[in-house]
Every structure is written in structure tokens, then in C-alpha cells.
Tab-separated table of C-alpha atoms in Angstrom:
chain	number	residue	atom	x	y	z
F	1	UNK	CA	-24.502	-35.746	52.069
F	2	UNK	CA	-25.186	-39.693	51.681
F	3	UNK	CA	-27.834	-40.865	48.970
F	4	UNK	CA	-28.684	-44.159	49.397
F	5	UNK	CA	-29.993	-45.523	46.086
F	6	UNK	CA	-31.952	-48.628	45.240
F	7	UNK	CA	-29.520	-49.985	43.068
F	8	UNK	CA	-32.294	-53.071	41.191
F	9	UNK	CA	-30.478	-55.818	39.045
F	10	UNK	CA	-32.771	-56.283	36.091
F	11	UNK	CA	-34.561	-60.106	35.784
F	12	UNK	CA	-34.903	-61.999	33.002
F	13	UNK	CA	-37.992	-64.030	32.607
F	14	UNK	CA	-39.260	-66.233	30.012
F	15	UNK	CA	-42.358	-68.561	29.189
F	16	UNK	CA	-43.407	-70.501	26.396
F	17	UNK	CA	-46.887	-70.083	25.519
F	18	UNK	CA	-49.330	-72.961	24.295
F	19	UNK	CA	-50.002	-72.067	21.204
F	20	UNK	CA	-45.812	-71.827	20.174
F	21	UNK	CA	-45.096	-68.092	20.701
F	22	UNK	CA	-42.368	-67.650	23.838
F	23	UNK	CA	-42.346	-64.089	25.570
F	24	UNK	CA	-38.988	-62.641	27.434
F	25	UNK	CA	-38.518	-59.800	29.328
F	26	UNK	CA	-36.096	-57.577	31.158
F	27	UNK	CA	-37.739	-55.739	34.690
F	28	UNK	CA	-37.765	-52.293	34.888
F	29	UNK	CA	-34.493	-51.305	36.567
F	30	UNK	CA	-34.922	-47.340	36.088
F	31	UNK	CA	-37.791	-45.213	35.779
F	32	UNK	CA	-38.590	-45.011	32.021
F	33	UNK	CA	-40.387	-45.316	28.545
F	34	UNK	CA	-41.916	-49.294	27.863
F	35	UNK	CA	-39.515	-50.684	25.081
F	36	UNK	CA	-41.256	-53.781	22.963
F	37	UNK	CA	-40.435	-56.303	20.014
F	38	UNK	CA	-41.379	-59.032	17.872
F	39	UNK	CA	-38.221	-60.418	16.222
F	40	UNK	CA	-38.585	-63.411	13.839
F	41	UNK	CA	-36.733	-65.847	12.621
F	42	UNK	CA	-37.453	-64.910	8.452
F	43	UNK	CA	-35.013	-62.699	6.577
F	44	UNK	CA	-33.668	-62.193	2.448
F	45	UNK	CA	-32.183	-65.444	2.481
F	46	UNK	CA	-35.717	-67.151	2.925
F	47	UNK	CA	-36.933	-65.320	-0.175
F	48	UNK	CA	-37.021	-67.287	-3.584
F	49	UNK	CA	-36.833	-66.405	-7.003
F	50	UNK	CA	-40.420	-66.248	-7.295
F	51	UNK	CA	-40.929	-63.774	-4.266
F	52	UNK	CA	-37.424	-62.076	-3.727
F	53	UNK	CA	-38.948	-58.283	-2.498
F	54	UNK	CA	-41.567	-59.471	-0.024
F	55	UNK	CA	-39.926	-58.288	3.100
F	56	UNK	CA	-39.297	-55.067	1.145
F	57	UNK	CA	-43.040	-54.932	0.488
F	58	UNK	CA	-43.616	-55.493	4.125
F	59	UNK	CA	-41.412	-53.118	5.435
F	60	UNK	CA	-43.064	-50.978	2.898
F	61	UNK	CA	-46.355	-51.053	4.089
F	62	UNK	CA	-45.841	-52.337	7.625
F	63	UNK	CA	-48.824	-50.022	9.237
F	64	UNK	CA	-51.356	-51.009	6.418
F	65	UNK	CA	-53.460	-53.149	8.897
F	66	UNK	CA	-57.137	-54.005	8.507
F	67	UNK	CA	-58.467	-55.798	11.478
F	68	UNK	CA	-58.531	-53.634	14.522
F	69	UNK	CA	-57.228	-50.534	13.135
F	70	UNK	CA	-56.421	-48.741	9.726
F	71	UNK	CA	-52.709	-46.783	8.558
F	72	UNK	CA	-53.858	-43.433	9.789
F	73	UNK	CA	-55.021	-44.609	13.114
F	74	UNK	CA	-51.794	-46.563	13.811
F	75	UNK	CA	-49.780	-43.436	12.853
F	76	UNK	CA	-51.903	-41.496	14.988
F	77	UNK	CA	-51.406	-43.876	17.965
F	78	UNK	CA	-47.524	-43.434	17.383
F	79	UNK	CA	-47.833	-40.037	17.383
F	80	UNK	CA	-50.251	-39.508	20.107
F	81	UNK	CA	-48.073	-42.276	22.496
F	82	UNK	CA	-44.470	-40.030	21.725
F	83	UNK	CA	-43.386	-42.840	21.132
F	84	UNK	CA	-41.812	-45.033	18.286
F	85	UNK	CA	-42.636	-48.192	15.920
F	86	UNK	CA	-40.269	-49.080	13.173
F	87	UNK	CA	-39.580	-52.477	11.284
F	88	UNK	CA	-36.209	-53.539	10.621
F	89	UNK	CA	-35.099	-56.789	8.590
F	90	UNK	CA	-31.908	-58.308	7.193
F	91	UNK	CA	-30.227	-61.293	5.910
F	92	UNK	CA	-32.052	-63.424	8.641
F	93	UNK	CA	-34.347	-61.667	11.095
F	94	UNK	CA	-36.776	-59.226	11.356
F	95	UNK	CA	-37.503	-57.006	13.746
F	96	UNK	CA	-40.580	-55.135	15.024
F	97	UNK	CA	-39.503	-52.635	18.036
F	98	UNK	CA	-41.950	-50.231	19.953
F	99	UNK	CA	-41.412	-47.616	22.298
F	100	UNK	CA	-44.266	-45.911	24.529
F	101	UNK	CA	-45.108	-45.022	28.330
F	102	UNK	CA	-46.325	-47.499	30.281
F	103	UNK	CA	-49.892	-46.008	29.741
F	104	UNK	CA	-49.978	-46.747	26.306
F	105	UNK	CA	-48.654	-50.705	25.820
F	106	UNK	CA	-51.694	-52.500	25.529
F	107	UNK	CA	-52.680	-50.414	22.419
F	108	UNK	CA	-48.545	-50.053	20.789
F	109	UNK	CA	-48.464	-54.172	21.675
F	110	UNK	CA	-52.021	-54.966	19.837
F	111	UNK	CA	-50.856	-52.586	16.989
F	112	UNK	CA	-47.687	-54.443	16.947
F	113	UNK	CA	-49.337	-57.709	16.374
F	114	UNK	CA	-51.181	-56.070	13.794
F	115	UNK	CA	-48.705	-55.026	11.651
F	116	UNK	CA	-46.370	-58.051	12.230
F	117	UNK	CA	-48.399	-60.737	11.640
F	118	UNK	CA	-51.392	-59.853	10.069
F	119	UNK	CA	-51.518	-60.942	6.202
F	120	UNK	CA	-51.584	-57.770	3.536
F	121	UNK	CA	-54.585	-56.625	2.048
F	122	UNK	CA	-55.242	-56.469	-1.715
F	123	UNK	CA	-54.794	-52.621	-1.671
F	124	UNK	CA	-51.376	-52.744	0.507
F	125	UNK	CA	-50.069	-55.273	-1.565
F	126	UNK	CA	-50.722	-52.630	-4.339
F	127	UNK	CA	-48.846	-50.371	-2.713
F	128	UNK	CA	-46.305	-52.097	-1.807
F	129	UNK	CA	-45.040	-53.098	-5.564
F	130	UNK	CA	-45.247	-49.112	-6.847
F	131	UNK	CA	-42.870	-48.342	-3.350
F	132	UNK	CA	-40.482	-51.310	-3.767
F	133	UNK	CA	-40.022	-49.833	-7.681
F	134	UNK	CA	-39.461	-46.362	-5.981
F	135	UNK	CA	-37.140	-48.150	-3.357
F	136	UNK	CA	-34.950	-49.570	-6.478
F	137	UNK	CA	-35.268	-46.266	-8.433
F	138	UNK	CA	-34.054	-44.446	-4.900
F	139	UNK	CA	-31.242	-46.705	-4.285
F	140	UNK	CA	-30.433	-46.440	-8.027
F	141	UNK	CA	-30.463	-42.706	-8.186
F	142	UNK	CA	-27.809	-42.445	-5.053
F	143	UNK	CA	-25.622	-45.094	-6.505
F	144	UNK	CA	-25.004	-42.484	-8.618
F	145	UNK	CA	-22.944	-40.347	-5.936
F	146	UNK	CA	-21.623	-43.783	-4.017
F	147	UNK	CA	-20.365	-46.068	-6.850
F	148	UNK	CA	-19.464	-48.892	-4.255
F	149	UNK	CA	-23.324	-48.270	-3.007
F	150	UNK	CA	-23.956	-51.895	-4.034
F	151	UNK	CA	-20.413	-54.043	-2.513
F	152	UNK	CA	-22.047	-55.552	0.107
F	153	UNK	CA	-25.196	-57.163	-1.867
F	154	UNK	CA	-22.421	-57.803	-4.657
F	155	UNK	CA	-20.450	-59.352	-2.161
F	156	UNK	CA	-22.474	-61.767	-0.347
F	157	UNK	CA	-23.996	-62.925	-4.220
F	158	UNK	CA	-20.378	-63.936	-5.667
F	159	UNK	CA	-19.743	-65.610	-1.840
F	160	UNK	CA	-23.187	-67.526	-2.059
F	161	UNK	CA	-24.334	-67.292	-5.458
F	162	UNK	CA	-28.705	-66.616	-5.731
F	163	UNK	CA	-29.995	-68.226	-3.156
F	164	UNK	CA	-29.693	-68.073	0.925
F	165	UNK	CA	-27.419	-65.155	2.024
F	166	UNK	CA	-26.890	-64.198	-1.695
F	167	UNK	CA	-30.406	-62.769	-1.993
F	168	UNK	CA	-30.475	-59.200	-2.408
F	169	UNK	CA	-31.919	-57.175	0.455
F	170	UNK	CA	-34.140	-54.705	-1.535
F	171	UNK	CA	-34.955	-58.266	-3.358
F	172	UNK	CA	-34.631	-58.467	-7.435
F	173	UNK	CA	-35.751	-55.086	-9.653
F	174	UNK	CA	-37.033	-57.801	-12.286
F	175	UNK	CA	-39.419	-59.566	-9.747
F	176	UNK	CA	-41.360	-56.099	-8.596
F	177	UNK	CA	-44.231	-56.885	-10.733
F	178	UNK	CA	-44.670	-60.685	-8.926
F	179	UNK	CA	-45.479	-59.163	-5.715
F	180	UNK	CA	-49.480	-59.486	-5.427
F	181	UNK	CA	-51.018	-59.850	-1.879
F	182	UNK	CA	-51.308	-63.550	-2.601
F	183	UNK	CA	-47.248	-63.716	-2.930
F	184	UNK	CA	-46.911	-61.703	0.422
F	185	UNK	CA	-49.799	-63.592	1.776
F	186	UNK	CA	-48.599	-66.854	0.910
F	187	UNK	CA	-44.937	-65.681	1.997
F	188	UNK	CA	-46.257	-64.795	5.288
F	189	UNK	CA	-47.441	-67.855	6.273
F	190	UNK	CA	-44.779	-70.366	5.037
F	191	UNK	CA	-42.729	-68.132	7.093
F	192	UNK	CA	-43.636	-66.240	10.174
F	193	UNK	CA	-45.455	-69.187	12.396
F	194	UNK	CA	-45.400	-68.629	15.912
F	195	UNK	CA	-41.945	-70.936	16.489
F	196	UNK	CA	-40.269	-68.376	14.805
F	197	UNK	CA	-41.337	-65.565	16.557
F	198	UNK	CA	-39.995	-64.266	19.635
F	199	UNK	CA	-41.759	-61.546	22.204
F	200	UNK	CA	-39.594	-58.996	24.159
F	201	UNK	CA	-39.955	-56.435	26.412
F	202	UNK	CA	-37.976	-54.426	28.507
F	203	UNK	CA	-38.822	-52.145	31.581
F	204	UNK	CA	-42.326	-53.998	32.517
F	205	UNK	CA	-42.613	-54.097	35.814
F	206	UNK	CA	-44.436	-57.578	36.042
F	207	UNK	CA	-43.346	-60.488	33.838
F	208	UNK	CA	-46.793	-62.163	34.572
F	209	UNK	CA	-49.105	-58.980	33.342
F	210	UNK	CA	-47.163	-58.979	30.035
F	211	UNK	CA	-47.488	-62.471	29.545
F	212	UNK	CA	-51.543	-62.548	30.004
F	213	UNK	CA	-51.445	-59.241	27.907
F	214	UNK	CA	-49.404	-61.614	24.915
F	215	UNK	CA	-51.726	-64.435	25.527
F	216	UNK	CA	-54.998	-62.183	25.661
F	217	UNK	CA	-53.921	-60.746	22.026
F	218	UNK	CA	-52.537	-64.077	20.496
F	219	UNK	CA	-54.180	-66.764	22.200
F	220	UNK	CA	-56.834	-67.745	19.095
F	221	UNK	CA	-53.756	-67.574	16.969
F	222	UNK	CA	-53.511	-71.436	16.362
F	223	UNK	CA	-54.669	-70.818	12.814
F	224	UNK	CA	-51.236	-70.084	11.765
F	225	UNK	CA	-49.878	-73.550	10.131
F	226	UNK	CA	-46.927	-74.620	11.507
F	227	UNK	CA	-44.760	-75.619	8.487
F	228	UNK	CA	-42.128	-78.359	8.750
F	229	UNK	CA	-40.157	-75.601	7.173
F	230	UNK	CA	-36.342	-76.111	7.008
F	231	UNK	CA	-34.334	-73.187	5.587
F	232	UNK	CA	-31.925	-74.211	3.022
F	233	UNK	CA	-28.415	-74.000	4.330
F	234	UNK	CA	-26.264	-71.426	3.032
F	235	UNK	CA	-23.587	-72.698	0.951
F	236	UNK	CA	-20.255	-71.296	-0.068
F	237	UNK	CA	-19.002	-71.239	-2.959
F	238	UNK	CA	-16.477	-67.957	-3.476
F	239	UNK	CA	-15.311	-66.552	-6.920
F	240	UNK	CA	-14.660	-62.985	-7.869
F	241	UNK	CA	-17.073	-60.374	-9.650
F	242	UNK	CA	-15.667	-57.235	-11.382
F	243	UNK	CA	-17.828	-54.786	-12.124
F	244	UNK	CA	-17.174	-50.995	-13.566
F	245	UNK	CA	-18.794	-47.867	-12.219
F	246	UNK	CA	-17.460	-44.215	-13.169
F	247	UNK	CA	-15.284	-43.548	-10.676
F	248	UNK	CA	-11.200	-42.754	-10.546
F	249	UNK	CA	-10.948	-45.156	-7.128
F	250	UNK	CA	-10.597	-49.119	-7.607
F	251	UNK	CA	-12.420	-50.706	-4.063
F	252	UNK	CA	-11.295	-54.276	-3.731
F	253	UNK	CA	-12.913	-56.421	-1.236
F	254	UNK	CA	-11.618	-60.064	-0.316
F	255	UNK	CA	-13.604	-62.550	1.774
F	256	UNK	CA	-12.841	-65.970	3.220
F	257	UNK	CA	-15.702	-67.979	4.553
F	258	UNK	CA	-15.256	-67.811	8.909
F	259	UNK	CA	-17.608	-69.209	11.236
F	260	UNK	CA	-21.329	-69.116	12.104
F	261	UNK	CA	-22.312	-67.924	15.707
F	262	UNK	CA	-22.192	-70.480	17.281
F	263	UNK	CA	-18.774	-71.367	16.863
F	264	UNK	CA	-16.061	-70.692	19.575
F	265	UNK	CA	-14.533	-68.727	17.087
F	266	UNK	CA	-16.426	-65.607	16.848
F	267	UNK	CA	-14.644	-63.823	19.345
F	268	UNK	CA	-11.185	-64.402	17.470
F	269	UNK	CA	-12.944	-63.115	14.342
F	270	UNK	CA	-14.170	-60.059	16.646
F	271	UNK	CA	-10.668	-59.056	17.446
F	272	UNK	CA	-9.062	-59.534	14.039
F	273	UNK	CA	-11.530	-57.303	13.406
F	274	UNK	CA	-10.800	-54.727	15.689
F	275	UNK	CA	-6.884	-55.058	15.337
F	276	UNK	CA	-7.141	-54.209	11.714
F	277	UNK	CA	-9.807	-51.445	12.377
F	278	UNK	CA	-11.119	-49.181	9.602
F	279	UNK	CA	-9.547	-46.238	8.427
F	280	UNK	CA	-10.305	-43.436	5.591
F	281	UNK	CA	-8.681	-40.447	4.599
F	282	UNK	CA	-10.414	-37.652	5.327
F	283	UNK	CA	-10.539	-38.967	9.425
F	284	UNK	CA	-7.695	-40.487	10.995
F	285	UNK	CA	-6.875	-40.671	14.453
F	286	UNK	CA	-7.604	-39.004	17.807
F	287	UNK	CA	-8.101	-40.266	20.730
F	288	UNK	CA	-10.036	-43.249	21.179
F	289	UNK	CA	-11.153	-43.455	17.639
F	290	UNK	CA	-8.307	-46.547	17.168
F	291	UNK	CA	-5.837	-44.765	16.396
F	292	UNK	CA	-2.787	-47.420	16.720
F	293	UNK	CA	-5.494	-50.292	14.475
F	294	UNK	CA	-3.552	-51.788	11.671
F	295	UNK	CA	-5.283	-50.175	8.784
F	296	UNK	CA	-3.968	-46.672	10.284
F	297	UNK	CA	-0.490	-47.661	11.070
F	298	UNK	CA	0.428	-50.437	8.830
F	299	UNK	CA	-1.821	-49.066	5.750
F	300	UNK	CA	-2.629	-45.507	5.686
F	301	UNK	CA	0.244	-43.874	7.314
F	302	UNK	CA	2.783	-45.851	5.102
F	303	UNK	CA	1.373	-45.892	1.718
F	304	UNK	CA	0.402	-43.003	0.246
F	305	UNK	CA	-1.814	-44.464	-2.288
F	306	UNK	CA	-4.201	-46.006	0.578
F	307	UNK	CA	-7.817	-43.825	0.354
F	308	UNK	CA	-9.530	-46.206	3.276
F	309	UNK	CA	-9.308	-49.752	4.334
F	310	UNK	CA	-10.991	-51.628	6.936
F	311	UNK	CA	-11.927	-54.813	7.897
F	312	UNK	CA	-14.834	-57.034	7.232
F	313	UNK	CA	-16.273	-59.711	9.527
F	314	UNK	CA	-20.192	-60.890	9.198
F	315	UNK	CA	-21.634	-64.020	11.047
F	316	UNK	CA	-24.415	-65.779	9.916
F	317	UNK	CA	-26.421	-69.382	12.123
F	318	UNK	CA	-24.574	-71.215	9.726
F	319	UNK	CA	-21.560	-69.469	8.095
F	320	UNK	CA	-19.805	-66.123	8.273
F	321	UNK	CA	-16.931	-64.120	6.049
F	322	UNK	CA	-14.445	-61.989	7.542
F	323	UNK	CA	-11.932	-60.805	4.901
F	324	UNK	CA	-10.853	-56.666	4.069
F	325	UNK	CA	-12.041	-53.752	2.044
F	326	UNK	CA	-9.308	-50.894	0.361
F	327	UNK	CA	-9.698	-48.839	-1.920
F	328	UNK	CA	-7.545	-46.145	-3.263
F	329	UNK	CA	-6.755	-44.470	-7.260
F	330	UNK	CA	-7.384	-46.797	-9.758
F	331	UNK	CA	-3.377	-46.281	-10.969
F	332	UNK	CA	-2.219	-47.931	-8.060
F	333	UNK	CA	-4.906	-50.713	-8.130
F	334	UNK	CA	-2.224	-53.379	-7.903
F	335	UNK	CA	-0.292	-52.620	-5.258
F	336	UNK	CA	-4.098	-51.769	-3.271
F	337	UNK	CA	-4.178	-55.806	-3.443
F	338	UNK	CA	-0.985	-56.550	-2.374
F	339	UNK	CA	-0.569	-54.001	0.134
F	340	UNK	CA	-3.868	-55.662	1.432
F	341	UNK	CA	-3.106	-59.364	0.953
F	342	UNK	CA	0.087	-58.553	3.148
F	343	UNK	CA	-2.251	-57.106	6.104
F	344	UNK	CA	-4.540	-60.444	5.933
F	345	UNK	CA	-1.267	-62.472	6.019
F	346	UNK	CA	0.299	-60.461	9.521
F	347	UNK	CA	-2.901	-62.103	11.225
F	348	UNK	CA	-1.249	-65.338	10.938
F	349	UNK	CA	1.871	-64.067	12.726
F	350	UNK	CA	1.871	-64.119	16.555
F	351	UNK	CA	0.319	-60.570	18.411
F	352	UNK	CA	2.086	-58.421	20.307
F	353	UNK	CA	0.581	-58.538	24.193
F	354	UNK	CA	0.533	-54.650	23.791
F	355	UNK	CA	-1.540	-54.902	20.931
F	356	UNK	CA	-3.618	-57.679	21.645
F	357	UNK	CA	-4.643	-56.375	25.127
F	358	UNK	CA	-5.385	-52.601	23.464
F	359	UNK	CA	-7.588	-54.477	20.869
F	360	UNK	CA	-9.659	-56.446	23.670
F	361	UNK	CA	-10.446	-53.276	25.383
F	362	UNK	CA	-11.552	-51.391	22.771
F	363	UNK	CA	-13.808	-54.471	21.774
F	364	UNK	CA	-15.028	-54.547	25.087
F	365	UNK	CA	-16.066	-50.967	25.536
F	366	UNK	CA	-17.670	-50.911	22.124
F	367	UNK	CA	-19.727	-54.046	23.487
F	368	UNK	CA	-20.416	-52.066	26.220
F	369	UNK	CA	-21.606	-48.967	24.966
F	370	UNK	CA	-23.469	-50.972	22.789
F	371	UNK	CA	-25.639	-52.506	25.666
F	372	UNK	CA	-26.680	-49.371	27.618
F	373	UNK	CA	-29.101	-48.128	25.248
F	374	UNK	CA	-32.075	-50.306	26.467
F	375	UNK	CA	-33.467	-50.352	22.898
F	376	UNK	CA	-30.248	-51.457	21.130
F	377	UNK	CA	-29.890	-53.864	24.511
F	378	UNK	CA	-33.609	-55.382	24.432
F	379	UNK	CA	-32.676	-56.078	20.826
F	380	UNK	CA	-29.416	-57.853	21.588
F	381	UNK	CA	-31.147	-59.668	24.168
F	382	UNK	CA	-33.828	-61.253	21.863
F	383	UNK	CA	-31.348	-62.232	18.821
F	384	UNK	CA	-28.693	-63.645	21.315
F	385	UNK	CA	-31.670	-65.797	22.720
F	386	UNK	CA	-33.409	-66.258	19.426
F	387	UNK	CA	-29.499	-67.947	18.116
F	388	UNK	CA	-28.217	-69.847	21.159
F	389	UNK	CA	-31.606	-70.587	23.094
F	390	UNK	CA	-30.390	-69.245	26.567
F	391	UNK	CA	-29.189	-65.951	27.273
F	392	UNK	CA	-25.613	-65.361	27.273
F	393	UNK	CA	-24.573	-61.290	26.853
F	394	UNK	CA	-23.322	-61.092	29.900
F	395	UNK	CA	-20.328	-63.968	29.359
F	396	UNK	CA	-19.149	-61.577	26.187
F	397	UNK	CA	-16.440	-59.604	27.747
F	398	UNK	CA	-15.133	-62.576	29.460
F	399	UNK	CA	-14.474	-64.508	26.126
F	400	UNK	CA	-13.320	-61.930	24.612
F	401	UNK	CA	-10.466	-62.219	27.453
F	402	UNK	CA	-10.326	-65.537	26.829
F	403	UNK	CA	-9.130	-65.543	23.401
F	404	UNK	CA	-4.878	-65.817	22.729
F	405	UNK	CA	-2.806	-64.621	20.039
F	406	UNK	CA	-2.390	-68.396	19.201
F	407	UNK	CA	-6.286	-69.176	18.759
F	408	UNK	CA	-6.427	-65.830	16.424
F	409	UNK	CA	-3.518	-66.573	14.276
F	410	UNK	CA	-5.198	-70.310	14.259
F	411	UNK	CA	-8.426	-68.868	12.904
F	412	UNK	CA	-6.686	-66.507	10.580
F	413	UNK	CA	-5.104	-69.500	8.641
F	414	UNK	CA	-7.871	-71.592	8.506
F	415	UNK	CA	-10.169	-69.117	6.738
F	416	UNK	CA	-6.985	-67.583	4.515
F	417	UNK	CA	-6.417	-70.957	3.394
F	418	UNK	CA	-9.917	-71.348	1.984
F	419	UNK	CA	-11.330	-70.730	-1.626
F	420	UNK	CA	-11.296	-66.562	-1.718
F	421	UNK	CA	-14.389	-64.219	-3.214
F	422	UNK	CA	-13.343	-61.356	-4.333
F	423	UNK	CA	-15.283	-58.113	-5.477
F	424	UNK	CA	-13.310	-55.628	-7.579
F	425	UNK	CA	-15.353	-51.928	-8.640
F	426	UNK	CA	-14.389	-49.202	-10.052
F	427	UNK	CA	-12.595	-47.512	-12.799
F	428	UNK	CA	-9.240	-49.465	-13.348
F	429	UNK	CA	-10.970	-53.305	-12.629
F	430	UNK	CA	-8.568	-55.060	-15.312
F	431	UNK	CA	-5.145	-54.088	-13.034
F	432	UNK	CA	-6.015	-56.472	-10.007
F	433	UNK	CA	-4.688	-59.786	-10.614
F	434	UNK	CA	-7.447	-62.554	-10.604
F	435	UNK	CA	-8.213	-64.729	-7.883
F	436	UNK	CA	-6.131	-67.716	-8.720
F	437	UNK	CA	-3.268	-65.363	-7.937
F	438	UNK	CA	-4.435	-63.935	-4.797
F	439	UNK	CA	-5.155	-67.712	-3.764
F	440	UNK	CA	-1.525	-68.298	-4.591
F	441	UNK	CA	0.204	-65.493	-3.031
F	442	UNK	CA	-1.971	-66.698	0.351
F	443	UNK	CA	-0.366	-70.244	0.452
């Protein structure tokens, strides 16, 4: 028996609209559910002092709307659509993504625009400081059963101090009482103008009907001022931060600034990444879980004092850290260091072809994987366009081919043989030599 299938390669379409907004989409390439999104170019390191919280207080409230609709009806419309809504931010975007039959997009889409760009009410803004307390209180409360809860807020604060990158994501405990609807308000429009937002969709079946649908609910939008806003560029400045939590384990983490994304770099980065893997105790090994990555082979299986160490690699528009994390018993905190200072060094040594060609493949099938979801793909889609302007997913598994042991083991010593931040927490913080040392022992 022959089936002969319509096999349909998906397009790609986009168009600016008048008033600043641009709209992209992916065609429908399989029968299924309407996925939508409004991702924006505003995240934690656009927050100040004086208003750290407000995309907490957002997120918080993001279906208290006013206009067309109320909370209940928008939950309703969720519900009633089997569908999804949910708004995501971090340290530079934020993300509203939808998910509906085709029936329902006109109302999800309006909704959307509701809750995305529509400035918070008196009562919402109420709201919204009594759940970002409960949000610290929350996070506070489960610290208490994850003492390294905090590292990665702790860690980009030492690396860029309180401001850009460094600003906390659930914004600062001692500012909840500043937010007011005129602080969202006023946050809302210095930052989410229609150059900074970008429109997706994926599996319309006409590019043309979604863009008169974007320009039908946003085309009086030219109230929004359009801000000659620059964002402060994130600077590095490194350091260490000790800090003590009740716990018998000693996490150290060790960063050296890498490269933003646009940098032909990022790929290296990527693989160092995935050559020194992540490993912890309790699960290591079995097929296709990494098993022959560094921080198995070289780390867990030959120490004994090694609880989990993996590898850390973040990329920002403009700057990135890529460094490890181990931890282990606080007795042996130490040799944790060294053991770990050793690992970061190999990368400057040349790769095995064995090695290097296992890493790329397990890179690439992770990207992979990654993409079929059509969510998680539409997503991709808009920040890879939203960061380089032009669309260019499809080129990832041939750079990461591209990339040589030489060009790794380049990148490895420029970033080793910059100024280090280091984040030491646990019980046993005063037995890891200070940062002067580990800059030492690196050159």
C-alpha cells in the first residue's frame, strides 16, 4: 500500500505595519491548534531602583484587563477555547503565548492585546503589590529546602553589580511597597512601544487575514509614545560573593564574561557547554543522557567528593558568561575549586575528534528536539528574529559543524583569561581560596 502525502514546507512571512508593530508568521504545515505571541523587547534589566518588581506585578496580574473584557471573562475564554495563555519574562524579553483552535483567534488575539499592552488599573496594581510580597515570601519559604535557590540572581548581581542583567528577576523585596499603578503605568509606556514588540503566529493558514486581524485590533494604537529609549548597556565588572546558608554542601560557581549573540562565538560556547555536560549524583549515565560529558568522566567518576557539576553558559544582546557550577561536602570545599579550575583549564587544550564530533551531535539533536514542538519553535522563531533581524534557525546545525577544536580552545582562553566572578554558598564558605587566587592559578 502507497500513501502519497502532501508533504507542505512551512512559509515565513513578515510585514511591518504603519503604526511600528511588525507581524511574522509560520503557515500551517499540519492540521492543528492556532499557536500566538507577543514577545517584547523589555525584561529585569530595564527595571530601576525605583520600579525593580514591575514585570513581577505584571505577570502577576496579567488577565486584570478593563477595556473589552474583565479577569473572569478572560479566564473563561481560556477555558472555554481549551486552550492556553501564559506570560513569561526574563532578563530581556517578555513573552505573551496563546494557544486555541482556529475558531477561537480573533477573541484569544484581542484578549492578548489586552493583557499585553493595556496599562493596569488602580485595583490590579493593588493586587499586584500584596502577590509580588507573597511571590518573595513563596520563594523565601522554599529557599528553605534549596539553599542554592538564589545562585543564579546572586550570580548575575556580583557579575553586573545593580543595574542591567544584575536586577533581580522577582525585582527587590524592599521596593514592593513602590509599586502603585502609576509606577506600572508609567513603566509600561517608557517601555513596551510598538518597536519593541513583535507579533507571531504559527499554523494560520493566510499570512494576509492575520495581518488585517493585527491591524484591525492595533491600528488606533499610535497613542503609544515612542521613546528615544536606549537601554543602558550591561557592564561587567566580576568579583566574588560568599554567602552562608545551613547546609553541609559548599556550591561554588565561577563565571568569565563570553560573548553576546551575535558574536560568531556562540556556537563554541554551545559546545564547551555540552562537552562538559552536567552531572549529579543521584543520576548518572545511560544511554543518551551524556554519559561520556566531562563532568561524568573527568569529575564524578574520579573524585569521590564531587556531589554534581555542570556547566554554565548564558548569552545576553550584549554580553554573556559561561563558566561552571560544583558542589560537593563542605570538608572538601578546596579541592571542589581546584578539581573545577582544572576542568575549565582542559578547554584550552586541543579536543579529541571523537569527542568533539559526539559533542556536536548531541548539541544538534537537543536543537532539534527543541524545534518540533511548534510552541517552543514559534517562540524560537520570534526571539531569533527579534535579536538578529532576519531569520536564521535553520543555519544552526550547520555552524555548529562549523566550529574546530582550535576556535573552542581560542574562546576558552579568551574568557579564562578575563577578570573571574565567583559565587561561593554554603556551609564551609571560608575554605575556598579567594578570587585573586583562582585568577592566578588560571594564568
Amino acid at each position: 500500500m502507497w500513501v502519497r502525502s502532501n508533504e507542505l514546507q512551512a512559509e515565513y512571512n513578515v510585514t511591518d505595519l504603519s503604526n511600528g508593530f511588525t507581524v511574522l508568521t509560520e503557515s500551517q504545515t499540519f492540521p492543528g491548534a492556532v499557536h500566538m505571541g507577543m514577545l517584547m523587547d523589555v525584561g529585569t534589566r530595564d527595571e530601576s531602583m525605583e520600579n525593580s518588581g514591575s514585570l513581577l506585578a505584571l505577570k502577576n496580574t496579567y488577565l486584570k484587563t478593563l477595556k473589552h473584557t474583565n479577569e473572569t471573562i478572560n479566564y473563561g475564554m481560556i477555558q472555554m477555547s481549551g486552550g492556553d495563555f501564559q506570560m513569561e519574562y526574563d532578563q530581556e524579553r517578555t513573552y505573551f503565548k496563546a494557544n486555541c483552535i482556529e475558531y477561537d483567534v480573533t477573541d484569544m488575539f484581542q484578549m492578548m492585546v489586552d493583557c499585553a499592552l493595556e496599562p493596569r488599573s488602580v485595583l490590579a496594581a493593588n493586587v499586584a503589590r500584596s502577590k509580588n510580597q507573597k511571590s518573595h515570601d513563596l520563594h523565601k519559604h522554599l529557599s528553605k529546602y534549596d539553599p542554592f535557590a538564589d545562585n543564579q540572581d546572586l550570580l548575575l548581581r556580583t557579575a553586573y553589580g545593580y543595574k542591567t542583567l544584575g536586577m533581580p528577576r522577582l525585582g527587590l523585596e524592599n521596593n514592593v511597597g513602590n509599586i502603585d499603578a502609576r509606577t506600572m503605568q508609567q513603566f509600561m509606556m517608557d517601555n513596551i512601544t510598538p518597536k519593541k514588540v513583535l507579533i507571531v503566529a504559527s499554523g494560520v493558514k493566510s499570512h494576509r487575514e492575520y495581518v488585517d486581524l493585527v491591524r484591525e485590533r492595533l491600528g488606533e494604537l499610535h497613542g503609544v509614545p515612542e521613546h528615544l529609549y536606549e537601554r543602558e548597556k550591561a557592564e561587567y565588572i566580576g568579583g566574588e560573593y560568599r554567602t552562608w546558608t545551613e547546609s553541609p554542601q559548599t556550591n561554588i560557581s565561577l563565571v568569565f564574561e563570553s560573548c553576546p549573540w551575535k558574536s560568531a562565538d556562540v556556537q563554541a560556547y554551545y559546545l564547551m557547554q555540552t562537552l562538559i555536560g552536567s552531572a549529579t549524583a543521584f543520576s548518572s549515565g545511560g544511554p543518551g543522557k551524556g554519559m561520556y560529558c566531562r563532568a561524568i568522566t573527568n569529575l564524578m567518576q574520579q573524585y569521590d567528593f564531587v556531589d554534581s557539576a555542570s556547566a554554565i553558559n548564558s548569552h545576553f544582546t550584549d554580553s554573556g558568561l559561561f563558566g561552571m557550577s560544583i558542589e560537593g561536602p563542605g570538608s572538601h570545599s578546596n579541592e571542589l575549586l581546584q578539581v573545577m579550575l582544572q576542568e575549565l583549564h582542559r578547554l584550552r587544550e586541543p579536543i579529541p575528534d571523537q569527542e568533539l564530533a559526539r559533542a556536536k551531535n548531541i548539541l544538534k539533536m537537543n536543537v532539534l528536539m527543541a524545534l518540533e514542538r511548534q510552541d517552543e519553535r514559534l517562540e524560537e522563531i520570534a526571539r531569533n528574529f527579534m535579536t538578529f533581524g532576519d531569520l536564521t534557525f535553520a543555519q544552526y546545525c550547520d555552524r555548529i559543524d562549523a566550529v574546530t577544536s582550535e576556535q573552542i580552545n581560542q574562546a576558552a582562553s579568551k574568557a579564562l583569561s578575563g577578570k573571574p566572578t565567583m559565587l561561593v554558598t554554603g556551609g564551609a564558605i571560608n575554605l575556598v581560596p579567594s578570587i585573586t587566587d583562582v585568577a592566578r592559578q588560571l594564568n
